[in-house]
CSV table of C-alpha atoms in Angstrom, one decimal:
chain,number,residue,atom,x,y,z
A,24,UNK,CA,-23.6,-3.9,-23.2
A,25,UNK,CA,-21.4,-1.7,-25.2
A,26,UNK,CA,-18.6,0.2,-23.6
A,27,UNK,CA,-18.6,3.6,-23.0
A,28,UNK,CA,-15.1,5.2,-23.0
A,29,UNK,CA,-16.0,8.7,-23.5
A,30,UNK,CA,-18.7,8.8,-20.8
A,31,UNK,CA,-16.0,7.1,-18.4
A,32,UNK,CA,-13.5,9.3,-19.5
A,33,UNK,CA,-15.5,12.5,-18.8
A,34,UNK,CA,-16.7,11.0,-15.5
A,35,UNK,CA,-13.1,10.0,-14.5
A,36,UNK,CA,-12.0,13.5,-15.3
A,37,UNK,CA,-15.0,15.1,-13.1
A,38,UNK,CA,-14.7,13.2,-10.0
A,39,UNK,CA,-10.9,13.3,-10.2
A,40,UNK,CA,-10.7,17.0,-10.7
A,41,UNK,CA,-13.3,17.5,-7.9
A,42,UNK,CA,-11.3,14.9,-5.7
A,43,UNK,CA,-8.1,17.1,-6.2
A,44,UNK,CA,-9.8,20.5,-5.7
A,45,UNK,CA,-11.1,19.4,-2.6
A,46,UNK,CA,-7.8,18.9,-1.1
A,47,UNK,CA,-6.3,21.9,-2.7
A,48,UNK,CA,-9.2,23.9,-1.0
A,49,UNK,CA,-8.7,22.1,2.3
A,50,UNK,CA,-4.7,23.8,2.0
A,51,UNK,CA,-5.9,27.0,1.3
A,52,UNK,CA,-8.7,27.4,3.7
A,53,UNK,CA,-6.2,26.5,6.7
A,54,UNK,CA,-6.6,25.8,10.3
A,55,UNK,CA,-10.2,26.6,11.2
A,56,UNK,CA,-13.4,24.7,12.3
A,57,UNK,CA,-15.1,25.4,9.0
A,58,UNK,CA,-13.0,22.6,7.5
A,59,UNK,CA,-15.4,20.4,9.1
A,60,UNK,CA,-17.9,21.2,6.0
A,61,UNK,CA,-14.8,20.5,3.9
A,62,UNK,CA,-14.6,17.2,5.5
A,63,UNK,CA,-18.3,16.6,4.7
A,64,UNK,CA,-17.6,17.7,1.0
A,65,UNK,CA,-14.7,15.3,0.8
A,66,UNK,CA,-16.8,12.4,2.0
A,67,UNK,CA,-19.3,12.7,-0.8
A,68,UNK,CA,-16.7,12.7,-3.2
A,69,UNK,CA,-14.8,9.8,-1.8
A,70,UNK,CA,-18.2,8.1,-2.4
A,71,UNK,CA,-18.1,9.0,-5.7
A,72,UNK,CA,-14.5,7.7,-6.4
A,73,UNK,CA,-15.5,4.5,-4.9
A,74,UNK,CA,-18.6,3.7,-7.0
A,75,UNK,CA,-16.0,4.4,-9.9
A,76,UNK,CA,-14.0,1.5,-8.4
A,77,UNK,CA,-17.3,-0.4,-8.2
A,78,UNK,CA,-17.7,-0.1,-12.0
A,79,UNK,CA,-13.9,-1.0,-12.5
A,80,UNK,CA,-14.6,-4.0,-10.5
A,81,UNK,CA,-17.5,-5.2,-12.8
A,82,UNK,CA,-15.3,-4.3,-16.0
A,83,UNK,CA,-17.7,-1.9,-17.2
A,84,UNK,CA,-15.1,0.8,-17.9
A,85,UNK,CA,-12.2,-1.5,-19.4
A,86,UNK,CA,-12.5,-4.5,-21.2
A,87,UNK,CA,-9.2,-5.8,-19.8
A,88,UNK,CA,-9.1,-7.4,-16.3
A,89,UNK,CA,-5.3,-6.3,-15.6
A,90,UNK,CA,-6.1,-2.5,-16.5
A,91,UNK,CA,-9.4,-2.6,-14.8
A,92,UNK,CA,-7.6,-3.9,-11.2
A,93,UNK,CA,-4.8,-1.5,-11.7
A,94,UNK,CA,-7.0,1.5,-11.9
A,95,UNK,CA,-9.2,0.1,-9.2
A,96,UNK,CA,-6.0,0.0,-6.9
A,97,UNK,CA,-6.0,3.7,-7.5
A,98,UNK,CA,-9.7,4.5,-6.7
A,99,UNK,CA,-9.6,2.2,-3.7
A,100,UNK,CA,-6.1,1.8,-1.9
A,101,UNK,CA,-4.5,4.9,-3.0
A,102,UNK,CA,-7.8,7.4,-2.9
A,103,UNK,CA,-9.6,5.7,-0.3
A,104,UNK,CA,-7.4,3.6,1.8
A,105,UNK,CA,-9.9,0.7,0.9
A,106,UNK,CA,-8.4,-2.7,0.1
A,107,UNK,CA,-9.6,-2.9,-3.9
A,108,UNK,CA,-8.6,-7.0,-3.9
A,109,UNK,CA,-10.4,-7.7,-0.6
A,110,UNK,CA,-13.4,-5.8,-1.8
A,111,UNK,CA,-13.8,-7.2,-5.2
A,112,UNK,CA,-13.5,-10.8,-3.8
A,113,UNK,CA,-16.0,-10.2,-1.2
A,114,UNK,CA,-18.3,-8.7,-3.8
A,115,UNK,CA,-18.2,-11.0,-6.4
A,116,UNK,CA,-19.3,-13.8,-3.9
A,117,UNK,CA,-22.0,-11.4,-3.2
A,118,UNK,CA,-23.2,-11.3,-6.9
A,119,UNK,CA,-23.0,-15.0,-7.2
A,120,UNK,CA,-25.4,-15.6,-4.2
A,121,UNK,CA,-27.1,-12.4,-3.3
A,122,UNK,CA,-28.7,-12.6,0.0
A,123,UNK,CA,-27.7,-16.4,0.5
A,124,UNK,CA,-27.1,-16.5,4.4
A,125,UNK,CA,-24.3,-19.0,3.8
A,126,UNK,CA,-22.8,-17.8,0.9
A,127,UNK,CA,-23.2,-14.2,0.8
A,128,UNK,CA,-20.8,-12.3,3.0
A,129,UNK,CA,-23.1,-9.2,2.9
A,130,UNK,CA,-25.5,-11.2,4.8
A,131,UNK,CA,-23.4,-13.2,7.2
A,132,UNK,CA,-24.7,-12.7,11.0
A,133,UNK,CA,-22.6,-10.5,13.0
A,134,UNK,CA,-24.0,-7.4,15.0
A,135,UNK,CA,-26.8,-7.5,12.6
A,136,UNK,CA,-29.2,-10.5,11.9
A,137,UNK,CA,-30.8,-10.5,8.6
A,138,UNK,CA,-33.3,-13.1,9.1
A,139,UNK,CA,-35.2,-14.8,12.3
A,140,UNK,CA,-33.3,-18.0,11.5
A,141,UNK,CA,-30.2,-16.0,12.2
A,142,UNK,CA,-31.6,-14.5,15.3
A,143,UNK,CA,-32.3,-17.9,16.7
A,144,UNK,CA,-28.4,-18.9,16.3
A,145,UNK,CA,-27.4,-15.6,17.7
A,146,UNK,CA,-25.1,-15.4,20.5
A,147,UNK,CA,-23.0,-12.9,22.7
A,148,UNK,CA,-23.0,-9.3,21.6
A,149,UNK,CA,-25.1,-10.3,18.6
A,150,UNK,CA,-28.3,-11.3,21.0
A,151,UNK,CA,-28.1,-7.8,22.8
A,152,UNK,CA,-27.4,-5.6,19.6
A,153,UNK,CA,-29.9,-7.5,17.4
A,154,UNK,CA,-32.6,-6.4,20.0
A,155,UNK,CA,-32.5,-2.9,18.8
A,156,UNK,CA,-30.7,-3.2,15.3
A,157,UNK,CA,-33.2,-1.2,13.5
A,158,UNK,CA,-32.7,1.7,15.9
A,159,UNK,CA,-28.7,1.3,15.9
A,160,UNK,CA,-28.6,0.6,11.8
A,161,UNK,CA,-28.0,4.3,10.9
A,162,UNK,CA,-25.6,5.0,13.6
A,163,UNK,CA,-23.4,2.1,13.1
A,164,UNK,CA,-23.1,3.4,9.6
A,165,UNK,CA,-21.0,6.1,10.6
A,166,UNK,CA,-18.5,3.6,11.4
A,167,UNK,CA,-18.4,1.8,8.2
A,168,UNK,CA,-15.8,4.1,6.7
A,169,UNK,CA,-13.4,3.1,9.2
A,170,UNK,CA,-14.6,-0.8,8.8
A,171,UNK,CA,-13.6,-0.5,5.1
A,172,UNK,CA,-10.1,1.0,5.7
A,173,UNK,CA,-9.5,-1.8,8.4
A,174,UNK,CA,-10.7,-4.5,6.2
A,175,UNK,CA,-8.4,-3.2,3.7
A,176,UNK,CA,-5.4,-3.2,6.1
A,177,UNK,CA,-6.2,-6.6,7.4
A,178,UNK,CA,-6.6,-8.1,3.9
A,179,UNK,CA,-2.9,-7.2,3.2
A,180,UNK,CA,-1.3,-8.1,7.0
A,181,UNK,CA,-2.5,-11.8,5.9
A,182,UNK,CA,-0.9,-14.1,3.5
A,183,UNK,CA,-3.2,-15.1,0.5
A,184,UNK,CA,-4.3,-11.8,-1.2
A,185,UNK,CA,-3.2,-11.5,-4.9
A,186,UNK,CA,-0.8,-8.6,-5.7
A,187,UNK,CA,-0.7,-8.2,-1.7
A,188,UNK,CA,2.7,-6.1,-1.9
A,189,UNK,CA,1.3,-3.4,-4.6
A,190,UNK,CA,-1.8,-3.2,-2.4
A,191,UNK,CA,0.1,-2.8,0.9
A,192,UNK,CA,2.2,-0.1,-0.6
A,193,UNK,CA,-0.5,1.9,-1.9
A,194,UNK,CA,-2.2,1.7,1.2
A,195,UNK,CA,0.8,3.0,3.0
A,196,UNK,CA,1.0,6.1,0.8
A,197,UNK,CA,-2.5,6.8,1.6
A,198,UNK,CA,-2.6,6.9,5.0
A,199,UNK,CA,0.8,8.2,5.2
A,200,UNK,CA,-0.2,11.3,3.2
A,201,UNK,CA,-3.8,11.8,4.3
A,202,UNK,CA,-3.0,11.7,8.1
A,203,UNK,CA,0.3,13.9,7.1
A,204,UNK,CA,-1.9,16.5,5.0
A,205,UNK,CA,-4.6,16.7,7.9
A,206,UNK,CA,-2.1,17.1,10.8
A,207,UNK,CA,-0.2,19.5,8.8
A,208,UNK,CA,-2.9,22.1,8.0
A,209,UNK,CA,-5.0,21.7,11.3
A,210,UNK,CA,-4.4,21.7,15.0
A,211,UNK,CA,-4.5,18.2,16.6
A,212,UNK,CA,-7.9,18.7,18.0
A,213,UNK,CA,-9.5,20.1,14.8
A,214,UNK,CA,-7.4,17.1,12.9
A,215,UNK,CA,-8.9,14.4,15.0
A,216,UNK,CA,-12.4,16.0,14.5
A,217,UNK,CA,-11.8,16.4,10.8
A,218,UNK,CA,-10.8,12.7,10.5
A,219,UNK,CA,-13.7,11.5,12.4
A,220,UNK,CA,-16.2,13.5,10.4
A,221,UNK,CA,-14.8,12.6,7.2
A,222,UNK,CA,-14.9,8.9,8.0
A,223,UNK,CA,-18.3,9.1,9.6
A,224,UNK,CA,-20.2,10.7,6.6
A,225,UNK,CA,-18.2,8.4,4.1
A,226,UNK,CA,-19.4,5.4,5.9
A,227,UNK,CA,-23.0,6.7,6.1
A,228,UNK,CA,-23.1,7.5,2.3
A,229,UNK,CA,-21.8,4.2,1.5
A,230,UNK,CA,-24.1,2.4,3.4
A,231,UNK,CA,-26.8,4.5,2.4
A,232,UNK,CA,-26.1,3.6,-1.1
A,233,UNK,CA,-25.6,-0.2,-0.7
A,234,UNK,CA,-28.3,-1.0,2.0
A,235,UNK,CA,-31.3,-0.2,-0.2
A,236,UNK,CA,-30.0,-2.8,-2.9
A,237,UNK,CA,-30.7,-6.1,-1.0
A,238,UNK,CA,-31.3,-5.3,2.8
A,239,UNK,CA,-35.0,-6.3,3.7
A,240,UNK,CA,-35.5,-8.5,0.6
A,241,UNK,CA,-35.9,-12.2,0.8
A,242,UNK,CA,-32.9,-14.4,2.0
A,243,UNK,CA,-32.1,-17.7,1.1
A,244,UNK,CA,-30.4,-20.8,2.8
A,245,UNK,CA,-29.1,-24.2,1.8
A,246,UNK,CA,-30.1,-25.5,-1.7
A,247,UNK,CA,-32.9,-23.6,-3.5
A,248,UNK,CA,-34.7,-24.1,-6.8
A,249,UNK,CA,-34.5,-20.8,-7.9
A,250,UNK,CA,-32.8,-20.2,-11.6
A,251,UNK,CA,-30.3,-17.4,-12.3
A,252,UNK,CA,-33.2,-14.8,-13.3
A,253,UNK,CA,-35.4,-15.4,-10.2
A,254,UNK,CA,-32.4,-15.6,-7.6
A,255,UNK,CA,-31.0,-12.0,-8.8
A,256,UNK,CA,-34.4,-10.3,-9.2
A,257,UNK,CA,-36.3,-11.4,-5.9
A,258,UNK,CA,-33.3,-10.7,-3.8
A,259,UNK,CA,-32.7,-7.1,-5.3
A,260,UNK,CA,-34.4,-3.7,-5.0
A,261,UNK,CA,-34.4,-0.9,-7.4
A,262,UNK,CA,-34.7,2.9,-6.3
A,263,UNK,CA,-36.8,5.4,-7.9
A,264,UNK,CA,-35.9,9.1,-8.2
A,265,UNK,CA,-34.7,10.4,-11.6
A,266,UNK,CA,-31.4,11.8,-12.6
A,267,UNK,CA,-30.2,13.0,-8.9
A,268,UNK,CA,-30.7,9.3,-7.7
A,269,UNK,CA,-28.9,8.1,-10.7
A,270,UNK,CA,-26.0,10.0,-9.8
A,271,UNK,CA,-26.0,9.8,-6.1
A,272,UNK,CA,-26.3,6.2,-6.0
A,273,UNK,CA,-23.9,5.7,-9.1
A,274,UNK,CA,-26.4,3.7,-11.2
A,275,UNK,CA,-26.9,1.1,-8.0
A,276,UNK,CA,-30.7,2.4,-8.0
A,277,UNK,CA,-31.3,-0.1,-10.8
A,278,UNK,CA,-29.8,-3.0,-8.9
A,279,UNK,CA,-31.9,-5.6,-10.5
A,280,UNK,CA,-30.5,-5.0,-14.0
A,281,UNK,CA,-27.2,-4.6,-12.5
A,282,UNK,CA,-27.5,-8.1,-10.7
A,283,UNK,CA,-28.4,-9.2,-14.3
A,284,UNK,CA,-26.0,-7.7,-16.2
A,285,UNK,CA,-23.1,-6.7,-14.2
A,286,UNK,CA,-20.6,-6.2,-17.1
A,287,UNK,CA,-23.1,-3.4,-18.3
A,288,UNK,CA,-22.1,0.1,-18.0
A,289,UNK,CA,-24.0,1.8,-15.1
A,290,UNK,CA,-25.0,4.7,-17.5
A,291,UNK,CA,-27.0,2.1,-19.4
A,292,UNK,CA,-28.8,0.3,-16.8
A,293,UNK,CA,-31.9,3.0,-17.0
A,294,UNK,CA,-32.2,2.1,-20.4
A,295,UNK,CA,-32.1,-1.7,-19.6
A,296,UNK,CA,-35.2,-1.1,-17.2
A,297,UNK,CA,-38.3,-1.0,-19.4
A,298,UNK,CA,-37.1,-4.2,-20.8
A,299,UNK,CA,-36.2,-6.4,-17.9
A,300,UNK,CA,-39.4,-5.2,-16.2
A,301,UNK,CA,-41.7,-6.1,-19.2
A,302,UNK,CA,-40.1,-9.4,-19.2
A,303,UNK,CA,-40.5,-10.0,-15.4
A,304,UNK,CA,-44.2,-9.0,-15.6
A,305,UNK,CA,-44.8,-11.4,-18.8
A,306,UNK,CA,-43.2,-14.3,-16.4
A,307,UNK,CA,-45.0,-13.2,-13.4
A,308,UNK,CA,-41.8,-12.7,-11.5
A,309,UNK,CA,-42.2,-10.0,-8.6
A,310,UNK,CA,-40.2,-6.7,-9.5
A,311,UNK,CA,-39.7,-4.3,-6.7
A,312,UNK,CA,-38.9,-0.9,-7.1
A,313,UNK,CA,-39.6,2.3,-4.4
A,314,UNK,CA,-38.3,5.5,-3.7
A,315,UNK,CA,-35.4,6.1,-1.6
A,316,UNK,CA,-36.7,6.9,1.7
A,317,UNK,CA,-39.3,4.1,1.5
A,318,UNK,CA,-36.3,1.8,0.8
A,319,UNK,CA,-34.9,2.9,4.1
A,320,UNK,CA,-38.0,2.2,5.7
A,321,UNK,CA,-38.4,-1.1,4.4
A,322,UNK,CA,-34.8,-2.0,5.5
A,323,UNK,CA,-35.5,-0.7,9.2
A,324,UNK,CA,-39.0,-2.5,9.2
A,325,UNK,CA,-37.2,-5.9,8.2
A,326,UNK,CA,-34.4,-5.4,10.7
A,327,UNK,CA,-37.1,-4.5,13.3
A,328,UNK,CA,-38.9,-7.9,12.5
A,329,UNK,CA,-36.0,-10.1,12.4
A,330,UNK,CA,-34.9,-9.1,15.7
A,331,UNK,CA,-38.1,-9.7,17.5
A,332,UNK,CA,-37.2,-13.1,18.7
A,333,UNK,CA,-34.4,-11.6,20.6
A,334,UNK,CA,-36.8,-9.1,22.6
A,335,UNK,CA,-38.7,-11.9,23.8
A,336,UNK,CA,-37.7,-13.6,27.4
A,337,UNK,CA,-34.7,-15.8,26.8
A,338,UNK,CA,-36.4,-19.1,27.3
A,339,UNK,CA,-39.1,-18.2,24.6
A,340,UNK,CA,-36.6,-17.7,22.0
A,341,UNK,CA,-36.8,-20.4,19.3
A,342,UNK,CA,-35.1,-21.3,15.9
A,343,UNK,CA,-37.9,-20.4,13.1
A,344,UNK,CA,-38.5,-23.5,10.9
A,345,UNK,CA,-39.3,-23.4,7.1
């Protein structure tokens, strides 16, 4: 649980240097279609910046809430055009009740239905989309970057957000500088394609990092008898893969440990795993861990299964019980 200021100092410097360097390279390369490769690289770096924002939100970097929040505005609002306050509130509600269909905003019904119960309640476009949601899952993730930006904008437009003025100002600076830089360097056609590629790859990367954590795992409804330990472990999935996966997923591949100890620096989660896994085995609590590709397959399989009621003739769709 010990904080790691030296580790985070090095990580922030590395990511920050690469982030700034990618924009410098963008300006030097100039008006060419080769910039689409730059857009892909920048999207990967933007995701690493967002993963630092995640650690800040859990106060893994700084003990102070106010310091964590201020630096979070830089990694979220300023660097990525992503509302830090909105996301932090949503993510805290997710941690309190992971995969609870009524309390976790990450599994609230919308385009996707996360259980057969939700499929039985689906209406309108949700019914149509839910039939093919497994096939559409990764294509829809290409829009997740735009969705994150739009959600941040909506959070500062309506009243109620703490530090609304600061977050709105930083979002305005981000979008003004971001769009101006792209259109100053690239011709209009290339600029539009660059923006689409950058946001699409960023959204796909972010979704591919977060989806394996809980999607396809058991969901909860109403009041339940699970204690904190079981509530967190049974709804979470770990992803194996060694050092590369640790870096690519920002430590979120140790999702079970992260949910049990959200304030633990991400670099320590792998060390805690052996203790948690042995304890779960001792208490006969299922501990689910798999590879990255297998985790995506499990997500898609469960999405296809949950959409099954929507693929029946309309009169035969029923609300599952139990």
